[in-house]
Amino acid sequence: PTLSASPLSSSQPPRMVYLYHERQEAALCGQHCLNNLLQGPHFTAGDLADIATALDQQERKLMLEAGMTAEARAFMSEDSSNVDASGNFSIQVLSQALQNVFGLALEDSRRPENRSLMQSPDAQTGFVLNRHSHWYCLRKLNNQWWSCNSTQMAPERITSSGNFSGLSSELRNLASDNWTVFVVKGDRWPQPAPRNQGAPPSNWVDPASPPRDPNEPAEFSGSTFGNAAPRQEAPKVEAFSGQGRSLGGSKRPAPAEVADLSEEEQLAMALSLSQDLAGQARTPSEPIVVDEASPTTTLRVRMADGSKAVIKANHTHTVDQLKRHVASLAPGVAFSLKGGFPPKPLEEGGLSLADAKLLNEVLVFCPE
């Protein structure tokens, strides 16, 4: 088998463990990320391009509901927000692909309901990471966690068998380094593809003996390249030595108690505190409900990852309702919404979209 082996006698050499690993071609890291996550050649660039085209068509149809307005004409003249000429796919495409074929969902780890998952991530099966248009994944296989990055020649093991103490630190380091972490939810994971079936044999590698990059000088073999996430040491945590204050009567460990906590417990407590503070700045999320019998408008919001969200609303919806709808597109993220030129924060929350002169406007999502 590719991923597991029966016990061998001491006289036999250990059997190599092969993992499926696609390496970077053009800007197809989104395709490579999905296939490395699923451990098999499940998606081609053409499959993902078809999904991107379908999403583009849905967005154009929505924009044209009000007719060929100036905004719709401008939208139609723009390039796709779901795939660029080099093959870089959006989060919407990757999410749709996983959902359509395997019923798996990608959820932003910053969503409030995912807090506990990030504090005990070892119970999950996979994570998808994104930064600066690069995608890669973390995957649990044979009770070990692996970093599967197409900019590397082979997967890198980040935890030993059954010992997941380093996984939380790995995810925290990535988040602090501006990687967006998505949790892969669902239980319809496919079995790893049989070795050498459906893809070039070179796509199955032995992580203990990775192939050398043919484009890399021998003296640099094994070094990281591209937009890879660097290996980082777990941060050293010192117990807080000042005086603590609590609001609302919540019980936090006193300084002396913090000193008695393990490093993992201190890190979990620090993460919980930071999430509590971030939660105070979040906008409540609530999708807009459109009354088709009343006048409608279509707005475009440029999201932080460069994608465009198309939102249909009534003229009477308020700025606050618009913000709550946008919050549902990026759950758990503190943000401001800007419009006009030069873009300025939308602050008159009680104004209707018509009174705020936002009909058919292009807005900018700005994480804080």
Short mmCIF file of C-alpha atoms in Angstrom, two decimals, residues 37-307:
data_model
loop_
_atom_site.label_atom_id
_atom_site.label_comp_id
_atom_site.label_asym_id
_atom_site.label_seq_id
_atom_site.Cartn_x
_atom_site.Cartn_y
_atom_site.Cartn_z
CA LEU A 37 -4.83 17.53 0.16
CA LEU A 38 -6.88 14.66 -1.31
CA GLN A 39 -3.78 12.53 -2.06
CA GLY A 40 -4.58 11.86 -5.68
CA PRO A 41 -4.99 13.43 -9.14
CA HIS A 42 -8.65 14.38 -8.67
CA PHE A 43 -8.76 17.81 -10.34
CA THR A 44 -7.23 19.09 -13.57
CA ALA A 45 -6.70 22.74 -14.43
CA GLY A 46 -9.57 22.35 -16.91
CA ASP A 47 -11.93 21.12 -14.17
CA LEU A 48 -11.21 24.19 -12.05
CA ALA A 49 -11.40 26.52 -15.06
CA ASP A 50 -14.91 25.20 -15.78
CA ILE A 51 -15.95 26.03 -12.21
CA ALA A 52 -14.41 29.49 -12.54
CA THR A 53 -16.32 30.08 -15.78
CA ALA A 54 -19.61 29.02 -14.17
CA LEU A 55 -19.01 31.39 -11.24
CA ASP A 56 -18.17 34.22 -13.65
CA GLN A 57 -21.42 33.60 -15.52
CA GLN A 58 -23.43 33.70 -12.30
CA GLU A 59 -21.81 37.01 -11.32
CA ARG A 60 -22.45 38.53 -14.77
CA LYS A 61 -26.08 37.41 -14.72
CA LEU A 62 -26.54 39.09 -11.36
CA MET A 63 -24.89 42.30 -12.57
CA LEU A 64 -27.14 42.42 -15.66
CA GLU A 65 -30.41 42.07 -13.75
CA ALA A 66 -30.70 45.86 -13.70
CA GLY A 67 -29.84 46.10 -17.40
CA MET A 68 -26.66 47.19 -19.17
CA THR A 69 -25.82 49.97 -16.74
CA ALA A 70 -22.45 51.71 -16.71
CA GLU A 71 -21.46 49.59 -13.73
CA ALA A 72 -22.52 46.38 -15.48
CA ARG A 73 -20.60 47.42 -18.60
CA ALA A 74 -17.48 48.07 -16.50
CA PHE A 75 -17.89 44.73 -14.75
CA MET A 76 -18.24 42.90 -18.06
CA SER A 77 -15.03 44.47 -19.34
CA GLU A 78 -12.98 43.30 -16.36
CA ASP A 79 -11.03 40.08 -16.22
CA SER A 80 -12.35 37.13 -14.26
CA SER A 81 -12.07 37.38 -10.47
CA ASN A 82 -12.07 33.57 -10.21
CA VAL A 83 -9.04 32.70 -12.36
CA ASP A 84 -6.29 34.74 -13.97
CA ALA A 85 -4.35 34.11 -17.18
CA SER A 86 -1.62 32.17 -15.37
CA GLY A 87 -4.06 29.73 -13.76
CA ASN A 88 -4.35 31.12 -10.25
CA PHE A 89 -7.79 30.18 -8.87
CA SER A 90 -9.86 31.95 -6.21
CA ILE A 91 -11.06 30.56 -2.89
CA GLN A 92 -14.56 30.34 -4.39
CA VAL A 93 -13.30 27.94 -7.07
CA LEU A 94 -11.44 25.72 -4.61
CA SER A 95 -14.41 25.65 -2.24
CA GLN A 96 -16.85 24.79 -5.01
CA ALA A 97 -14.62 21.99 -6.31
CA LEU A 98 -14.36 20.30 -2.90
CA GLN A 99 -18.07 20.73 -2.24
CA ASN A 100 -19.23 19.46 -5.64
CA VAL A 101 -17.17 16.28 -5.71
CA PHE A 102 -16.60 15.28 -2.08
CA GLY A 103 -19.03 17.32 0.00
CA LEU A 104 -16.10 18.91 1.83
CA ALA A 105 -16.30 22.53 2.97
CA LEU A 106 -13.57 25.14 3.40
CA GLU A 107 -14.24 27.40 6.40
CA ASP A 108 -12.16 30.31 7.58
CA SER A 109 -10.53 29.36 10.89
CA ARG A 110 -11.29 32.85 12.22
CA ARG A 111 -15.02 32.15 12.35
CA PRO A 112 -16.21 32.13 15.99
CA GLU A 113 -17.52 28.57 15.74
CA ASN A 114 -14.05 27.36 14.70
CA ARG A 115 -12.21 28.65 17.77
CA SER A 116 -12.24 25.29 19.52
CA LEU A 117 -11.06 23.54 16.37
CA MET A 118 -7.99 25.74 16.22
CA GLN A 119 -7.21 25.17 19.89
CA SER A 120 -7.36 21.39 19.32
CA PRO A 121 -6.54 21.09 15.61
CA ASP A 122 -5.30 17.50 15.81
CA ALA A 123 -8.91 16.25 15.60
CA GLN A 124 -9.14 17.58 12.03
CA THR A 125 -8.00 15.89 8.81
CA GLY A 126 -6.75 18.82 6.77
CA PHE A 127 -6.17 22.56 6.50
CA VAL A 128 -5.77 24.79 3.44
CA LEU A 129 -3.55 27.87 3.62
CA ASN A 130 -3.35 30.98 1.47
CA ARG A 131 -1.09 34.01 1.27
CA HIS A 132 -0.23 36.30 -1.65
CA SER A 133 -2.09 34.07 -4.15
CA HIS A 134 -0.23 30.92 -3.06
CA TRP A 135 -2.11 27.84 -1.83
CA TYR A 136 -0.88 24.78 0.02
CA CYS A 137 -2.21 22.37 2.65
CA LEU A 138 -1.58 20.50 5.87
CA ARG A 139 -2.85 16.91 5.89
CA LYS A 140 -3.04 14.18 8.52
CA LEU A 141 -1.98 10.80 7.13
CA ASN A 142 -1.16 7.67 9.11
CA ASN A 143 -1.65 9.61 12.35
CA GLN A 144 1.03 12.15 11.35
CA TRP A 145 0.69 15.71 10.05
CA TRP A 146 2.39 16.71 6.81
CA SER A 147 2.96 20.06 5.13
CA CYS A 148 2.24 19.55 1.41
CA ASN A 149 3.55 22.61 -0.43
CA SER A 150 3.96 22.43 -4.21
CA THR A 151 6.96 24.75 -4.00
CA GLN A 152 8.78 21.95 -2.16
CA MET A 153 10.10 18.76 -3.70
CA ALA A 154 8.30 16.53 -1.15
CA PRO A 155 5.87 16.76 1.78
CA GLU A 156 7.43 17.70 5.09
CA ARG A 157 6.41 15.92 8.28
CA ILE A 158 5.55 18.42 11.02
CA THR A 159 4.48 16.01 13.78
CA SER A 160 5.58 12.55 14.80
CA SER A 161 3.14 9.64 15.01
CA GLY A 162 0.45 10.37 17.58
CA ASN A 163 2.27 13.43 18.97
CA PHE A 164 0.50 16.57 17.80
CA SER A 165 1.99 19.04 20.29
CA GLY A 166 3.64 21.07 17.52
CA LEU A 167 0.55 21.45 15.32
CA SER A 168 -1.07 24.28 17.28
CA SER A 169 2.20 26.21 17.28
CA GLU A 170 2.60 25.63 13.54
CA LEU A 171 -0.86 27.07 12.82
CA ARG A 172 -0.35 30.04 15.14
CA ASN A 173 2.98 30.84 13.48
CA LEU A 174 1.37 30.70 10.05
CA ALA A 175 -1.50 32.96 11.11
CA SER A 176 0.92 35.48 12.62
CA ASP A 177 2.85 35.41 9.34
CA ASN A 178 -0.32 36.53 7.49
CA TRP A 179 -1.36 33.13 6.15
CA THR A 180 -5.13 32.62 6.05
CA VAL A 181 -6.00 29.20 7.48
CA PHE A 182 -9.07 27.34 6.24
CA VAL A 183 -10.43 24.27 8.05
CA VAL A 184 -11.54 21.42 5.76
CA LYS A 185 -14.82 20.06 7.14
CA GLY A 186 -16.61 16.89 6.14
CA ASP A 187 -16.18 13.12 6.31
CA ARG A 188 -16.24 12.06 2.65
CA TRP A 189 -12.47 12.01 2.25
CA PRO A 190 -11.33 9.79 -0.65
CA GLN A 191 -8.81 7.04 -0.12
CA PRO A 192 -5.26 7.93 -1.24
CA ALA A 193 -4.86 7.12 -4.93
CA PRO A 194 -2.99 3.88 -5.75
CA ARG A 195 0.62 4.58 -6.57
CA ASN A 196 1.44 5.33 -10.22
CA GLN A 197 -2.21 5.38 -11.34
CA GLY A 198 -3.69 8.40 -13.09
CA ALA A 199 -0.62 10.61 -12.83
CA PRO A 200 3.13 10.51 -13.59
CA PRO A 201 5.07 8.18 -11.27
CA SER A 202 7.14 11.18 -10.16
CA ASN A 203 4.05 12.50 -8.33
CA TRP A 204 4.53 9.82 -5.65
CA VAL A 205 7.54 10.60 -3.49
CA ASP A 206 9.30 9.22 -0.45
CA PRO A 207 9.48 12.18 1.96
CA ALA A 208 12.51 10.64 3.65
CA SER A 209 14.39 10.74 0.35
CA PRO A 210 12.96 13.62 -1.71
CA PRO A 211 14.02 14.10 -5.32
CA ARG A 212 16.46 16.91 -6.03
CA ASP A 213 15.16 19.96 -7.82
CA PRO A 214 16.61 19.68 -11.35
CA ASN A 215 16.68 23.48 -11.63
CA GLU A 216 18.57 23.94 -8.40
CA PRO A 217 22.37 23.73 -7.94
CA ALA A 218 23.40 20.70 -5.93
CA GLU A 219 24.88 22.83 -3.14
CA PHE A 220 21.44 24.38 -2.53
CA SER A 221 19.48 21.15 -2.59
CA GLY A 222 16.87 20.97 0.17
CA SER A 223 16.52 24.71 0.69
CA THR A 224 13.12 26.35 0.60
CA PHE A 225 12.01 28.48 -2.32
CA GLY A 226 9.01 30.25 -3.75
CA ASN A 227 6.32 31.38 -1.31
CA ALA A 228 6.96 28.53 1.10
CA ALA A 229 6.16 28.94 4.76
CA PRO A 230 9.49 28.99 6.63
CA ARG A 231 10.09 26.66 9.52
CA GLN A 232 9.80 28.56 12.76
CA GLU A 233 10.59 27.70 16.33
CA ALA A 234 7.65 27.68 18.69
CA PRO A 235 7.48 31.05 20.49
CA LYS A 236 8.82 31.10 24.01
CA VAL A 237 6.10 32.14 26.42
CA GLU A 238 6.79 33.91 29.68
CA ALA A 239 4.12 34.14 32.33
CA PHE A 240 2.59 37.59 32.72
CA SER A 241 4.04 39.20 35.82
CA GLY A 242 1.80 42.29 36.14
CA GLN A 243 -1.52 42.76 37.88
CA GLY A 244 -4.57 41.31 36.11
CA ARG A 245 -7.96 43.00 35.76
CA SER A 246 -11.07 41.19 34.59
CA LEU A 247 -14.29 42.61 33.12
CA GLY A 248 -17.71 41.17 33.79
CA GLY A 249 -16.46 38.93 36.57
CA SER A 250 -14.87 36.35 34.22
CA LYS A 251 -12.36 34.09 35.89
CA ARG A 252 -8.83 34.22 34.48
CA PRO A 253 -5.84 32.47 36.03
CA ALA A 254 -3.87 34.69 38.40
CA PRO A 255 -0.18 35.33 37.57
CA ALA A 256 1.00 32.62 39.92
CA GLU A 257 -1.43 30.17 38.33
CA VAL A 258 -0.25 31.07 34.83
CA ALA A 259 3.30 30.20 35.78
CA ASP A 260 2.13 26.71 36.70
CA LEU A 261 0.52 26.11 33.30
CA SER A 262 2.28 24.14 30.60
CA GLU A 263 3.54 25.99 27.52
CA GLU A 264 0.66 24.58 25.43
CA GLU A 265 -1.88 25.73 28.05
CA GLN A 266 -0.34 29.21 28.15
CA LEU A 267 -0.45 29.43 24.36
CA ALA A 268 -4.08 28.30 24.29
CA MET A 269 -4.97 30.91 26.92
CA ALA A 270 -3.17 33.65 24.98
CA LEU A 271 -5.01 32.66 21.79
CA SER A 272 -8.36 32.73 23.61
CA LEU A 273 -7.63 36.21 25.02
CA SER A 274 -6.64 37.58 21.62
CA GLN A 275 -9.77 36.12 20.03
CA ASP A 276 -11.94 37.68 22.74
CA LEU A 277 -10.43 41.09 22.03
CA ALA A 278 -10.77 40.67 18.27
CA GLY A 279 -14.39 39.65 18.73
CA GLN A 280 -15.19 43.05 20.21
CA ALA A 281 -14.32 44.68 16.86
CA ARG A 282 -16.22 42.25 14.63
CA THR A 283 -19.34 43.22 12.76
CA PRO A 284 -22.31 40.87 13.36
CA SER A 285 -23.09 38.84 10.24
CA GLU A 286 -26.56 38.66 8.67
CA PRO A 287 -27.20 38.08 4.95
CA ILE A 288 -29.43 40.59 3.19
CA VAL A 289 -32.95 39.43 2.26
CA VAL A 290 -34.05 41.06 -1.00
CA ASP A 291 -37.63 42.13 -1.70
CA GLU A 292 -37.91 41.53 -5.44
CA ALA A 293 -41.06 43.68 -5.63
CA SER A 294 -39.09 46.78 -4.54
CA PRO A 295 -36.30 48.63 -6.39
CA THR A 296 -32.98 46.78 -6.26
CA THR A 297 -29.34 47.65 -6.80
CA THR A 298 -26.22 45.60 -7.37
CA LEU A 299 -23.01 46.45 -5.53
CA ARG A 300 -19.53 45.04 -5.96
CA VAL A 301 -17.14 44.57 -3.06
CA ARG A 302 -13.45 44.00 -3.66
CA MET A 303 -12.39 41.50 -1.00
CA ALA A 304 -8.97 41.29 0.64
CA ASP A 305 -7.86 38.37 -1.56
CA GLY A 306 -8.60 40.33 -4.76
CA SER A 307 -11.87 38.56 -5.53
#
